[in-house]
Short mmCIF file of C-alpha atoms and ligand atoms in Angstrom, two decimals:
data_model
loop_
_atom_site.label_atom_id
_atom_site.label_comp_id
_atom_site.label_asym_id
_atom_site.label_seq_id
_atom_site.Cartn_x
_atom_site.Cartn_y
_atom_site.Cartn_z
CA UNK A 1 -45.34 -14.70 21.05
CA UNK A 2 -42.51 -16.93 19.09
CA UNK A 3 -44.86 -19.59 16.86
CA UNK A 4 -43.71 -23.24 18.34
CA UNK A 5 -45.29 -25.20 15.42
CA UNK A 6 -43.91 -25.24 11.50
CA UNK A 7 -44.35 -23.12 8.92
CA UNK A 8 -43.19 -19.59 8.51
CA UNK A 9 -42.11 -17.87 10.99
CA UNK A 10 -44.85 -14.99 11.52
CA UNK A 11 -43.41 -10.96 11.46
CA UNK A 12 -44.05 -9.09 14.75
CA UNK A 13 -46.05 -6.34 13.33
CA UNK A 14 -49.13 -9.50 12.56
CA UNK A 15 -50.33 -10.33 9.30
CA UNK A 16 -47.18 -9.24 6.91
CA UNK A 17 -45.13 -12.28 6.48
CA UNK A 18 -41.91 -12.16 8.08
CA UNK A 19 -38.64 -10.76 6.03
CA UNK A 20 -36.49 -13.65 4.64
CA UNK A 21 -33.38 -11.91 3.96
CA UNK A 22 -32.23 -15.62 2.95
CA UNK A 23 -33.67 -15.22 -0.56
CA UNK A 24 -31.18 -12.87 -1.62
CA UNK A 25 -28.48 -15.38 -0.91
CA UNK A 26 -30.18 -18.12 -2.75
CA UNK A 27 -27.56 -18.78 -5.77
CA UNK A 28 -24.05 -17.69 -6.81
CA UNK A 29 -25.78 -15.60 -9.49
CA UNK A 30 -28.28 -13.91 -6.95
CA UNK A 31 -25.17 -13.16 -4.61
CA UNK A 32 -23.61 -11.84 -7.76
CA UNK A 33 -26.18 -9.52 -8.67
CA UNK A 34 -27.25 -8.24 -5.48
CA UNK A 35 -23.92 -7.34 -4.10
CA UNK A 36 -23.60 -4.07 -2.83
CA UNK A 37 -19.29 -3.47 -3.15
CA UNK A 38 -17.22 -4.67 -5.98
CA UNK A 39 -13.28 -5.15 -6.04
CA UNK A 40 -12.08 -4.40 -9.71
CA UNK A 41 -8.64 -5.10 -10.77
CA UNK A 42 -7.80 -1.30 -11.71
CA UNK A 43 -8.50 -0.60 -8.31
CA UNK A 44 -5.32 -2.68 -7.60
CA UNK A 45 -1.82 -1.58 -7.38
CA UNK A 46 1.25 -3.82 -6.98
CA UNK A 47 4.32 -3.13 -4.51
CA UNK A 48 7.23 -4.32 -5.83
CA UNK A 49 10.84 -4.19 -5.10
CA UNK A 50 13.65 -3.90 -7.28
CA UNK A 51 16.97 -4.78 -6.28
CA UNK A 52 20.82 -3.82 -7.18
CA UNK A 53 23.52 -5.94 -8.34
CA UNK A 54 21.79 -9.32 -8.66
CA UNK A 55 21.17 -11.47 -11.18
CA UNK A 56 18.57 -13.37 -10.32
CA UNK A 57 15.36 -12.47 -8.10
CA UNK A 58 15.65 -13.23 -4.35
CA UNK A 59 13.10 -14.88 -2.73
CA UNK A 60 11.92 -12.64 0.43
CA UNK A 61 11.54 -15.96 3.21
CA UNK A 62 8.80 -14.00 5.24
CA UNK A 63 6.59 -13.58 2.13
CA UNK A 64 6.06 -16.61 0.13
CA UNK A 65 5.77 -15.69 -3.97
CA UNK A 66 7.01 -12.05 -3.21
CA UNK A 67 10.72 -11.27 -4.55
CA UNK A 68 13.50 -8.99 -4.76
CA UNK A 69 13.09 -8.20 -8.61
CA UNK A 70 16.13 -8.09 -10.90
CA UNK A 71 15.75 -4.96 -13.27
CA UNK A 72 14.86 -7.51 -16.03
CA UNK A 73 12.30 -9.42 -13.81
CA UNK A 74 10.82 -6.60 -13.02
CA UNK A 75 9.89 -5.36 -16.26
CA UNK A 76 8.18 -8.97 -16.38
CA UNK A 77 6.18 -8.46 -13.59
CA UNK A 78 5.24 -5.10 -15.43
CA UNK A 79 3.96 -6.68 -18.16
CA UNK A 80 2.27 -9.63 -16.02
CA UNK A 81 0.39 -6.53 -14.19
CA UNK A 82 -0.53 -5.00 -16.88
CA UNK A 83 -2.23 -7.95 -18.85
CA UNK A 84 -3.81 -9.33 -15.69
CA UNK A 85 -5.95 -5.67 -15.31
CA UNK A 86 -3.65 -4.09 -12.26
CA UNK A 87 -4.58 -0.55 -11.62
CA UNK A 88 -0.68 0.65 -10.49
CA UNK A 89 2.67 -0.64 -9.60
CA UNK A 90 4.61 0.84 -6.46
CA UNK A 91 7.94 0.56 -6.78
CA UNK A 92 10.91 -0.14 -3.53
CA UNK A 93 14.30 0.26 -4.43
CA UNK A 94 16.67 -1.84 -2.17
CA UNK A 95 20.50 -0.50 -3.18
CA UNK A 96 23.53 -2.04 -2.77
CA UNK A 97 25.25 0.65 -0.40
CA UNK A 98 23.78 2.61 2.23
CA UNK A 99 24.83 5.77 4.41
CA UNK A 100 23.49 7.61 7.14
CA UNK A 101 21.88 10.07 4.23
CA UNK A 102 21.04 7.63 1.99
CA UNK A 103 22.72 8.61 -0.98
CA UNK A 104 21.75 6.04 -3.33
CA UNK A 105 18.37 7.13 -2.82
CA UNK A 106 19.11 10.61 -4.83
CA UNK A 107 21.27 9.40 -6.68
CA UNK A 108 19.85 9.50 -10.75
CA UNK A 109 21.29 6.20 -11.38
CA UNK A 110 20.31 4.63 -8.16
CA UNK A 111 18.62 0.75 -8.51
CA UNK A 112 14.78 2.87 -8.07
CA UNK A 113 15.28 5.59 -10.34
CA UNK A 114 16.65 3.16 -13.14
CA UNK A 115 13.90 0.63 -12.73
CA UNK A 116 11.34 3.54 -13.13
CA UNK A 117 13.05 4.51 -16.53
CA UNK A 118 13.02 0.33 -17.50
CA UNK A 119 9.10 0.00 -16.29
CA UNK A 120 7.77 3.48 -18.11
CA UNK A 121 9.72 2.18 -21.73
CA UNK A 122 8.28 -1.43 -21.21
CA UNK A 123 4.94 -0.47 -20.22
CA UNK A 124 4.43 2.93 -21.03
CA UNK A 125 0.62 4.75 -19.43
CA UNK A 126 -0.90 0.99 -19.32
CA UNK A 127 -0.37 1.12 -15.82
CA UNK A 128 0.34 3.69 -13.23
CA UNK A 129 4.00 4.10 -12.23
CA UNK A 130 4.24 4.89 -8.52
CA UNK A 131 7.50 5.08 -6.14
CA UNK A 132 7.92 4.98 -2.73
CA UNK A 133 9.39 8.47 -1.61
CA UNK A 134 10.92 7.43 1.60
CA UNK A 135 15.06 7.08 3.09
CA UNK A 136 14.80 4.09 4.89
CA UNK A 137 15.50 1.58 2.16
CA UNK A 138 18.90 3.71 1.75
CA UNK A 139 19.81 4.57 4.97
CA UNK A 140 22.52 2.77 6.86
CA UNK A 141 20.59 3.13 10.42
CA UNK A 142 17.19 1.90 8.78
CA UNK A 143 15.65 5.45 9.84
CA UNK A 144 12.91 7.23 6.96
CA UNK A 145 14.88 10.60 7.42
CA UNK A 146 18.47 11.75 8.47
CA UNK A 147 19.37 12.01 12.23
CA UNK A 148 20.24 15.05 14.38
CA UNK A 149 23.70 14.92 16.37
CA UNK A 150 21.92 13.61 19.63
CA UNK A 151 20.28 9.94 16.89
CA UNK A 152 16.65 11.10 16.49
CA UNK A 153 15.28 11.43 12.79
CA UNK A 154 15.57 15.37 11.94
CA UNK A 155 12.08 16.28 10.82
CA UNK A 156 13.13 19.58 8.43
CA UNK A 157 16.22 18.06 7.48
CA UNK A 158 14.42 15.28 6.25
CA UNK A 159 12.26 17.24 4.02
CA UNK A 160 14.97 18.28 2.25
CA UNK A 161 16.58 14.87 1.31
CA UNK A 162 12.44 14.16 0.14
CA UNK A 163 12.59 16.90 -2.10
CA UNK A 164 15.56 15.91 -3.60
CA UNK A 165 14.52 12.40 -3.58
CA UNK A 166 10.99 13.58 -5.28
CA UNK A 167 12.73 15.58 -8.28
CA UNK A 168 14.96 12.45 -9.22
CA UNK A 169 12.03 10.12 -9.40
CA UNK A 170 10.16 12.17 -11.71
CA UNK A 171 12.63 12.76 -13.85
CA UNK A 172 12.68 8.93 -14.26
CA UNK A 173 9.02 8.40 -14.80
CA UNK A 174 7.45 8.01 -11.51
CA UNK A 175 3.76 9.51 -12.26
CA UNK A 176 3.11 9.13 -8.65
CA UNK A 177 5.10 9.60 -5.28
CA UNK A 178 4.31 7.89 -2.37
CA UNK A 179 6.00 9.81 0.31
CA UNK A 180 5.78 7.32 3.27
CA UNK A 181 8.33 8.57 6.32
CA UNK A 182 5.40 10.41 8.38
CA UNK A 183 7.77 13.61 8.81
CA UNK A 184 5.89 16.76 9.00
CA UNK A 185 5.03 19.31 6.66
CA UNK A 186 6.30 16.57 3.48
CA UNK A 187 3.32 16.49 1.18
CA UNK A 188 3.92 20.47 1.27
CA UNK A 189 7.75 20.40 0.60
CA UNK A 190 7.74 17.31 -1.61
CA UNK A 191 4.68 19.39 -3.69
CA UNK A 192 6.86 22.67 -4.14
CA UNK A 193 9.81 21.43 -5.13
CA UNK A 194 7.89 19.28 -8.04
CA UNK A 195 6.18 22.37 -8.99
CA UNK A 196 9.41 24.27 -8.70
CA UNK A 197 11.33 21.46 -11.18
CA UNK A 198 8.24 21.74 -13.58
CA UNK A 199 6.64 18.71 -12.76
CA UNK A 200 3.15 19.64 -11.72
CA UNK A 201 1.82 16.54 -13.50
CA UNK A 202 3.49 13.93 -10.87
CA UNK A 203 0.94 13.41 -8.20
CA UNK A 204 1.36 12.78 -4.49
CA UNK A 205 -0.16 9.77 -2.84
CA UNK A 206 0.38 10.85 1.05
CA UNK A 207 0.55 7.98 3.19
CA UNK A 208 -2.20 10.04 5.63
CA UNK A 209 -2.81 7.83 8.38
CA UNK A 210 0.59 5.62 8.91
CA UNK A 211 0.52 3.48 11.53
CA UNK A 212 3.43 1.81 14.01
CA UNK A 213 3.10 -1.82 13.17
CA UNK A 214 4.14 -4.63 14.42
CA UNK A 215 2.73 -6.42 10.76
CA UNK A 216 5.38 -4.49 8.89
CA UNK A 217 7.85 -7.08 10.10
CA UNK A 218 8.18 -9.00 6.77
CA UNK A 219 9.06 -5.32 4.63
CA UNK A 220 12.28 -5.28 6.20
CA UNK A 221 13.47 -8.43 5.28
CA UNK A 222 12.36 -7.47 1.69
CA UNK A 223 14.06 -4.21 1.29
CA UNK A 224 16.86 -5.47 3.75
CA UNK A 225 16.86 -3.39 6.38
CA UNK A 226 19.06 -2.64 9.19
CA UNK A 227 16.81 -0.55 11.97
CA UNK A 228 17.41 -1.02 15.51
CA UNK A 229 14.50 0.31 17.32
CA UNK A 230 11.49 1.69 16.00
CA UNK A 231 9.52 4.13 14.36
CA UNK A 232 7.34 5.35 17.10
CA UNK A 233 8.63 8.68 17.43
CA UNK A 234 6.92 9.69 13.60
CA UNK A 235 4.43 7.17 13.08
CA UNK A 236 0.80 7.02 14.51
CA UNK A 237 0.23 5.23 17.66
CA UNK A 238 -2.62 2.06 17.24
CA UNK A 239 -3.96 3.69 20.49
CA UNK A 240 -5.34 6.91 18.26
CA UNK A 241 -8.05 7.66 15.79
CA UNK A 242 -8.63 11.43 16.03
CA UNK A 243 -4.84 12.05 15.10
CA UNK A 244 -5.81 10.06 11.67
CA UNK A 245 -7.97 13.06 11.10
CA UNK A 246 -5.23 15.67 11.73
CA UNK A 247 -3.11 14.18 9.90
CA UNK A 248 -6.32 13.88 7.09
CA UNK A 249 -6.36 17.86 6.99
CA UNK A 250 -2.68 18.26 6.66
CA UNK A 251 -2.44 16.23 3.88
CA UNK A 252 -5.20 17.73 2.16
CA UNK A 253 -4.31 21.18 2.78
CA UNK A 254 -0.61 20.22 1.49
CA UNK A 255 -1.87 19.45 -1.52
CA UNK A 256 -1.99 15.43 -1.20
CA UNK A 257 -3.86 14.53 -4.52
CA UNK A 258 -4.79 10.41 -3.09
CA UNK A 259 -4.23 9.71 0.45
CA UNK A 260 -3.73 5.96 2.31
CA UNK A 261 -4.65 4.44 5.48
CA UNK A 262 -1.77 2.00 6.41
CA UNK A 263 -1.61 -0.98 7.69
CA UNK A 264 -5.25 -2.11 6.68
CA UNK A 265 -7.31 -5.05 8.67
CA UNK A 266 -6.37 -3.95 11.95
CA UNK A 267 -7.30 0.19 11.25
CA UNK A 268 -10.62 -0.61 9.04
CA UNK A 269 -12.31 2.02 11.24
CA UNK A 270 -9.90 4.67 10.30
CA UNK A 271 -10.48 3.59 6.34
CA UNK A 272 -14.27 4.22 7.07
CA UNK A 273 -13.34 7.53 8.87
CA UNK A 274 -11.12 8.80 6.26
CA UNK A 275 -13.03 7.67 3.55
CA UNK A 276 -15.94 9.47 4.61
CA UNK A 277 -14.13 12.76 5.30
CA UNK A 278 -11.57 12.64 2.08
CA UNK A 279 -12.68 14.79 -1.24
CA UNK A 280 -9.71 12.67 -3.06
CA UNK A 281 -9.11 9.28 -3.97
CA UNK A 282 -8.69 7.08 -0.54
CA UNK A 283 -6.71 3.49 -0.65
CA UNK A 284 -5.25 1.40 2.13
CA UNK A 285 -1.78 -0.44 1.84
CA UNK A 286 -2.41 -4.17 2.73
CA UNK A 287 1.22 -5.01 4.55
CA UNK A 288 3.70 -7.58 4.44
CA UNK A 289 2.63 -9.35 7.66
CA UNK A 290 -0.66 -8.81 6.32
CA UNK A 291 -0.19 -10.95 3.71
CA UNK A 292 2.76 -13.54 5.75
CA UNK A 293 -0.29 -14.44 8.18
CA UNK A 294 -2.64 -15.66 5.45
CA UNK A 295 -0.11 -16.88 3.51
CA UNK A 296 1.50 -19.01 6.48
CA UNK A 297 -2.08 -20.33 7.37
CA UNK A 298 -3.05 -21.23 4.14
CA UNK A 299 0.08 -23.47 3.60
CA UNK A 300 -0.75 -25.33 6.90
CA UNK A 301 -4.26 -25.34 5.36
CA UNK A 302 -6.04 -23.69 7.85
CA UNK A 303 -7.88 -21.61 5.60
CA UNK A 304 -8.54 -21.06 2.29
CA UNK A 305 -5.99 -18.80 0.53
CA UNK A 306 -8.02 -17.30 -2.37
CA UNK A 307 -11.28 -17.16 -0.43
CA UNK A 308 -9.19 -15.49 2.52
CA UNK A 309 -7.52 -13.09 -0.16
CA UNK A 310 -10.84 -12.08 -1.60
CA UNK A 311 -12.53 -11.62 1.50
CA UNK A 312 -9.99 -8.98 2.94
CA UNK A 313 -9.86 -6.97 -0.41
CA UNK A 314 -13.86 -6.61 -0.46
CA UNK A 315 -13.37 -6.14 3.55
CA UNK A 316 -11.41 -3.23 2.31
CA UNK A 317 -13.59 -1.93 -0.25
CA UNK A 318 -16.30 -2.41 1.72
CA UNK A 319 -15.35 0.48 4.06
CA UNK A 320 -14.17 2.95 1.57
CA UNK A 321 -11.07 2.18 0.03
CA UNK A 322 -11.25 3.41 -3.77
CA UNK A 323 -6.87 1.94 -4.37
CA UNK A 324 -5.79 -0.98 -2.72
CA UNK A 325 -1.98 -1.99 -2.55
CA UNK A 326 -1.14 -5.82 -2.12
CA UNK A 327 1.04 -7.88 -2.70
CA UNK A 328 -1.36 -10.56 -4.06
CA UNK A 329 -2.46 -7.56 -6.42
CA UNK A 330 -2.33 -9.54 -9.84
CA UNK A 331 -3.71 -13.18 -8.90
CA UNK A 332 -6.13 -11.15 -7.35
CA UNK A 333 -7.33 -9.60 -10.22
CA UNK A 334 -6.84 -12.68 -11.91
CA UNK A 335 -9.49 -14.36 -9.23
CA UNK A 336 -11.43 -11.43 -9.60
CA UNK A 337 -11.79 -11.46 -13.38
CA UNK A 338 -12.42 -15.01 -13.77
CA UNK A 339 -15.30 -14.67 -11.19
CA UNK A 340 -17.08 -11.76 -12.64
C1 PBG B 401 8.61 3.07 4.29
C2 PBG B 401 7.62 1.98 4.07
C3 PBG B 401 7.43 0.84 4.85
C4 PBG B 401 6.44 0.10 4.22
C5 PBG B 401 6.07 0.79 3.07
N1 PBG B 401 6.81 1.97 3.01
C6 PBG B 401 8.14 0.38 6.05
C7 PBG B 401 7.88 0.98 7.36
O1 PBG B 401 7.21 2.00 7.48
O2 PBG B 401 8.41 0.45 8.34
C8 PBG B 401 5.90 -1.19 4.71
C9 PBG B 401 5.15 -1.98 3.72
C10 PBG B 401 4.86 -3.36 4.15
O3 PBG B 401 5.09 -3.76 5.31
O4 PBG B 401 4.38 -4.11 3.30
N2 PBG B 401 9.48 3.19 3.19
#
């Protein structure tokens, strides 16, 4: 059947010539035009963490070019964000105390709350002001809720340190709360008690689908945390997909306004599942060991960092994601804007 000599190669159905799906990818212009996903730079948002009593920013070791802001720094990287196109900024507090409640986290003049106020006065509604709504950055025991007398995180117990935690960061200027500790019922809680304090604007950007990860490994040195153990008793295990979808409907009928699949390369089938399902605004959280394992390759020059960035950001459009957090968000959308 298979021609042996030159020429084209002949279609199977006889006298149409045979599909060249090669013309498409002819030139850089032709790839240009014909491609079917696009990464913008609004679609990015930018983690960043702010932390109390230094003076200058700390490098985090783990994550090359990622540091522990300085309140002044940070307004910097505000600005930087801002001109280079970023979508949103998600702020991590990292205090200088902690306690088994995490007080600092509540506490109006924590490090988080007074960063919000410093970002929302330098930048104003040029960017979206997120926070992470979450205990573990305050807690003493590294935990994202309060434990019970016998160690384990109390679930409704929790919820009310969130809700407390949620009315402080809106009165600084968070627009949107991330609430990110996987307890149970907290898009619902964390929603009334905004409503309640008159904040129905602030929005809620449920981390829906949060996943036990051994890629998270670089966070902790960043917000400097001190768990023992893990977090496998309220986040998702990587063995289950259908739970992603529970957890989808929960969050949805909570009132979660954006929802996130987290980490993202190794649960890109749960992005395509959620996206598909979702009637809101779907993003995916690109992790700190995410970006430590192209970072560390790249500076043994194994690969190519800014090709390797690009790709996984398309990657992640590609199967739904509509918000993308990472860490590389602004010289992404640097790349991204000097290639359009
Ligand atoms: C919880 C939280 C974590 C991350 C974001 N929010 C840590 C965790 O769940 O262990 C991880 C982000 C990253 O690894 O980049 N406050």
């Amino acid at each position: 059947m298979h021609p042996g000599g030159t020429g084209s190669p002949v279609s199977s159905h006889g006298s149409f010539p045979a599909a060249r799906p090669r013309r498409l990818r002819t030139t850089p212009a032709m790839r240009r035009m014909v491609a079917e996903h696009r990464t913008h730079p609004a679609d990015l948002i930018l983690p960043a963490f702010v932390r109390e009593g230094i003076s200058e920013p700390v490098p985090v070791s783990s994550m090359p070019g990622v540091v522990q802001h300085t309140r002044d720094t940070l307004r910097r990287a505000a600005v930087e964000a801002v001109e280079a196109g970023v979508g949103g900024l998600m702020l991590f507090g990292v205090p200088l105390e902690k306690d088994p409640v995490g007080s600092r986290g509540t506490d109006p003049d924590g490090i988080l709350q007074r960063a919000l106020r410093d970002v929302r006065a330098e930048v104003g509604d040029e960017l979206v002001l997120m926070s992470d709504l979450c205990l573990d950055e305050y807690t003493d025991h590294g935990h994202c809720g309060v434990l019970d007398a016998r160690g384990r995180v109390d679930n409704d117990a929790t919820l009310e340190r969130y809700a407390e935690m949620a009315r402080v960061q809106a009165d600084a200027g968070a627009q949107v709360l991330g609430p990110s500790g996987m307890m149970d019922g907290q898009v619902g809680h964390v929603r009334a008690a905004l409503d309640a304090a008159g904040h129905q604007d602030v929005s809620l950007f449920a981390y829906t689908a949060k996943y036990s990860s051994a890629f998270y490994g670089p966070f902790r040195e960043a917000v400097a945390s001190s768990l023992q153990g893990d977090r496998k008793t309220y986040q998702q295990d990587a063995a289950n997909a259908r739970e992603a979808r529970r957890e989808l409907a929960l969050d949805l009928a909570e009132g979660a306004d954006m929802v996130m699949v987290k980490p993202g390369l190794p649960y890109l089938d749960i992005l395509r599942d959620v996206a598909e399902r979702a009637d809101v605004p779907v993003g995916v959280y690109q992790i700190s060991g995410e970006y430590a394992m192209v970072e560390a390759a790249a500076e043994k020059g194994w690969i190519d960092r800014d090709a390797a960035i690009l790709e996984t950001l398309t990657g992640f459009t590609r199967a739904g994601a509509g918000l993308i957090l990472s860490y590389w968000a602004v010289h992404a959308a640097q790349l991204l804007t000097a290639r359009r």
